[in-house]
mmCIF file of C-alpha atoms in Angstrom:
data_model
loop_
_atom_site.group_PDB
_atom_site.id
_atom_site.type_symbol
_atom_site.label_atom_id
_atom_site.label_comp_id
_atom_site.label_asym_id
_atom_site.label_seq_id
_atom_site.Cartn_x
_atom_site.Cartn_y
_atom_site.Cartn_z
ATOM 1 C CA UNK A 1 38.845 -42.056 -3.873
ATOM 2 C CA UNK A 2 39.995 -39.516 -5.535
ATOM 3 C CA UNK A 3 42.955 -38.379 -7.212
ATOM 4 C CA UNK A 4 45.189 -36.869 -5.117
ATOM 5 C CA UNK A 5 47.001 -34.935 -7.592
ATOM 6 C CA UNK A 6 42.305 -32.486 -7.992
ATOM 7 C CA UNK A 7 42.409 -29.587 -5.755
ATOM 8 C CA UNK A 8 39.546 -29.205 -3.643
ATOM 9 C CA UNK A 9 36.247 -27.581 -4.774
ATOM 10 C CA UNK A 10 35.048 -24.538 -4.772
ATOM 11 C CA UNK A 11 32.458 -23.221 -3.531
ATOM 12 C CA UNK A 12 29.985 -21.057 -5.513
ATOM 13 C CA UNK A 13 30.401 -18.326 -3.449
ATOM 14 C CA UNK A 14 34.243 -17.999 -3.318
ATOM 15 C CA UNK A 15 33.743 -18.948 -7.988
ATOM 16 C CA UNK A 16 32.058 -15.350 -7.689
ATOM 17 C CA UNK A 17 33.937 -13.503 -5.805
ATOM 18 C CA UNK A 18 37.077 -14.179 -8.530
ATOM 19 C CA UNK A 19 35.180 -13.771 -11.121
ATOM 20 C CA UNK A 20 33.618 -10.850 -9.575
ATOM 21 C CA UNK A 21 37.497 -9.184 -8.925
ATOM 22 C CA UNK A 22 37.694 -10.336 -12.250
ATOM 23 C CA UNK A 23 35.529 -8.532 -14.169
ATOM 24 C CA UNK A 24 36.531 -4.876 -11.316
ATOM 25 C CA UNK A 25 40.351 -5.930 -12.898
ATOM 26 C CA UNK A 26 38.438 -4.357 -15.844
ATOM 27 C CA UNK A 27 38.841 -1.875 -18.313
ATOM 28 C CA UNK A 28 35.662 -2.238 -18.745
ATOM 29 C CA UNK A 29 32.747 -4.627 -20.185
ATOM 30 C CA UNK A 30 35.170 -8.069 -20.813
ATOM 31 C CA UNK A 31 34.218 -11.296 -22.280
ATOM 32 C CA UNK A 32 33.292 -14.664 -20.814
ATOM 33 C CA UNK A 33 36.996 -15.695 -22.778
ATOM 34 C CA UNK A 34 38.235 -12.577 -20.972
ATOM 35 C CA UNK A 35 37.280 -13.620 -17.229
ATOM 36 C CA UNK A 36 38.147 -16.587 -17.425
ATOM 37 C CA UNK A 37 41.716 -16.182 -18.666
ATOM 38 C CA UNK A 38 42.157 -13.412 -15.990
ATOM 39 C CA UNK A 39 41.499 -16.696 -13.146
ATOM 40 C CA UNK A 40 44.586 -18.982 -15.143
ATOM 41 C CA UNK A 41 42.136 -20.800 -17.657
ATOM 42 C CA UNK A 42 41.489 -23.278 -14.894
ATOM 43 C CA UNK A 43 37.723 -22.798 -15.302
ATOM 44 C CA UNK A 44 36.567 -24.736 -17.902
ATOM 45 C CA UNK A 45 34.308 -21.573 -20.579
ATOM 46 C CA UNK A 46 30.925 -23.096 -19.558
ATOM 47 C CA UNK A 47 31.262 -22.728 -15.770
ATOM 48 C CA UNK A 48 32.658 -18.512 -15.978
ATOM 49 C CA UNK A 49 28.852 -18.527 -17.959
ATOM 50 C CA UNK A 50 26.920 -20.790 -15.509
ATOM 51 C CA UNK A 51 28.690 -17.544 -12.689
ATOM 52 C CA UNK A 52 28.603 -15.382 -14.792
ATOM 53 C CA UNK A 53 24.480 -15.483 -15.549
ATOM 54 C CA UNK A 54 24.329 -16.247 -11.360
ATOM 55 C CA UNK A 55 25.780 -12.805 -10.882
ATOM 56 C CA UNK A 56 23.010 -11.304 -13.905
ATOM 57 C CA UNK A 57 20.431 -12.655 -11.732
ATOM 58 C CA UNK A 58 21.622 -12.032 -8.569
ATOM 59 C CA UNK A 59 21.809 -7.996 -9.654
ATOM 60 C CA UNK A 60 25.952 -8.130 -9.724
ATOM 61 C CA UNK A 61 26.749 -7.968 -12.847
ATOM 62 C CA UNK A 62 25.015 -6.603 -16.316
ATOM 63 C CA UNK A 63 25.537 -8.173 -19.472
ATOM 64 C CA UNK A 64 25.340 -6.386 -23.501
ATOM 65 C CA UNK A 65 25.416 -7.912 -27.021
ATOM 66 C CA UNK A 66 28.511 -6.919 -28.792
ATOM 67 C CA UNK A 67 28.188 -9.529 -32.041
ATOM 68 C CA UNK A 68 27.462 -12.992 -31.672
ATOM 69 C CA UNK A 69 28.838 -13.029 -27.584
ATOM 70 C CA UNK A 70 27.977 -11.102 -24.506
ATOM 71 C CA UNK A 71 30.777 -8.226 -22.633
ATOM 72 C CA UNK A 72 29.967 -8.052 -18.440
ATOM 73 C CA UNK A 73 29.989 -6.047 -16.864
ATOM 74 C CA UNK A 74 30.546 -5.186 -12.402
ATOM 75 C CA UNK A 75 26.631 -4.000 -11.600
ATOM 76 C CA UNK A 76 28.483 -2.388 -8.077
ATOM 77 C CA UNK A 77 31.197 -2.194 -5.595
ATOM 78 C CA UNK A 78 31.954 -4.354 -3.138
ATOM 79 C CA UNK A 79 29.624 -2.333 -1.121
ATOM 80 C CA UNK A 80 26.956 -1.969 -3.428
ATOM 81 C CA UNK A 81 26.739 -5.786 -3.170
ATOM 82 C CA UNK A 82 27.030 -6.247 0.687
ATOM 83 C CA UNK A 83 23.568 -3.434 1.626
ATOM 84 C CA UNK A 84 22.218 -5.545 -1.491
ATOM 85 C CA UNK A 85 22.269 -9.087 0.190
ATOM 86 C CA UNK A 86 21.947 -7.437 3.682
ATOM 87 C CA UNK A 87 18.506 -6.049 1.781
ATOM 88 C CA UNK A 88 17.707 -9.278 -0.245
ATOM 89 C CA UNK A 89 17.961 -11.100 3.420
ATOM 90 C CA UNK A 90 15.709 -7.603 5.120
ATOM 91 C CA UNK A 91 13.099 -8.390 2.703
ATOM 92 C CA UNK A 92 12.286 -12.290 3.033
ATOM 93 C CA UNK A 93 11.789 -11.523 7.250
ATOM 94 C CA UNK A 94 7.573 -10.682 8.045
ATOM 95 C CA UNK A 95 9.070 -8.746 10.923
ATOM 96 C CA UNK A 96 11.113 -6.228 10.281
ATOM 97 C CA UNK A 97 11.628 -4.054 12.546
ATOM 98 C CA UNK A 98 13.243 -7.178 15.070
ATOM 99 C CA UNK A 99 16.095 -7.692 11.984
ATOM 100 C CA UNK A 100 16.847 -4.317 12.475
ATOM 101 C CA UNK A 101 17.023 -4.248 16.186
ATOM 102 C CA UNK A 102 18.706 -7.486 16.668
ATOM 103 C CA UNK A 103 21.448 -6.032 13.522
ATOM 104 C CA UNK A 104 21.864 -2.365 15.946
ATOM 105 C CA UNK A 105 22.002 -4.484 19.913
ATOM 106 C CA UNK A 106 24.751 -6.374 17.803
ATOM 107 C CA UNK A 107 27.082 -3.981 16.498
ATOM 108 C CA UNK A 108 30.470 -2.082 18.533
ATOM 109 C CA UNK A 109 30.489 0.748 19.686
ATOM 110 C CA UNK A 110 31.993 2.370 16.804
ATOM 111 C CA UNK A 111 29.750 0.844 14.357
ATOM 112 C CA UNK A 112 27.245 1.719 15.600
ATOM 113 C CA UNK A 113 28.338 5.236 15.890
ATOM 114 C CA UNK A 114 28.961 5.328 12.563
ATOM 115 C CA UNK A 115 25.502 4.364 11.709
ATOM 116 C CA UNK A 116 24.433 6.897 13.261
ATOM 117 C CA UNK A 117 26.011 9.357 11.173
ATOM 118 C CA UNK A 118 25.167 8.225 7.900
ATOM 119 C CA UNK A 119 21.234 8.663 9.579
ATOM 120 C CA UNK A 120 22.162 11.494 10.326
ATOM 121 C CA UNK A 121 22.979 12.797 7.448
ATOM 122 C CA UNK A 122 21.400 11.333 5.109
ATOM 123 C CA UNK A 123 17.808 12.903 7.298
ATOM 124 C CA UNK A 124 19.845 15.594 6.489
ATOM 125 C CA UNK A 125 20.112 15.359 2.861
ATOM 126 C CA UNK A 126 16.894 14.607 2.682
ATOM 127 C CA UNK A 127 14.970 18.120 4.032
ATOM 128 C CA UNK A 128 16.632 20.691 1.600
#
């Protein structure tokens, strides 16, 4: 039987998003303790370290040793992180053409037009 006063457990992805949001709000590199304070202190320090270490493994944050501790910085913005996830999924598939074709056919017309415009821009920049 569970204690009705306990909060429901948050998923790993939700905690990672909260930690990244806190890091993005920082004026510069931040310590795990700073992140813990910004999240209201309801997460254990060791949990914050675990989440930061997972994010480091995913390339979502960087760290630098300062004294006996580390400071953490987001590696990219939300768009960059989403793009990295998309590339990771694509890289994990054997039939890239089929995956990309399926992705394209699922786009709404506005997104398809935006993607075409972005591809044209990228192609044009490469012709310098």
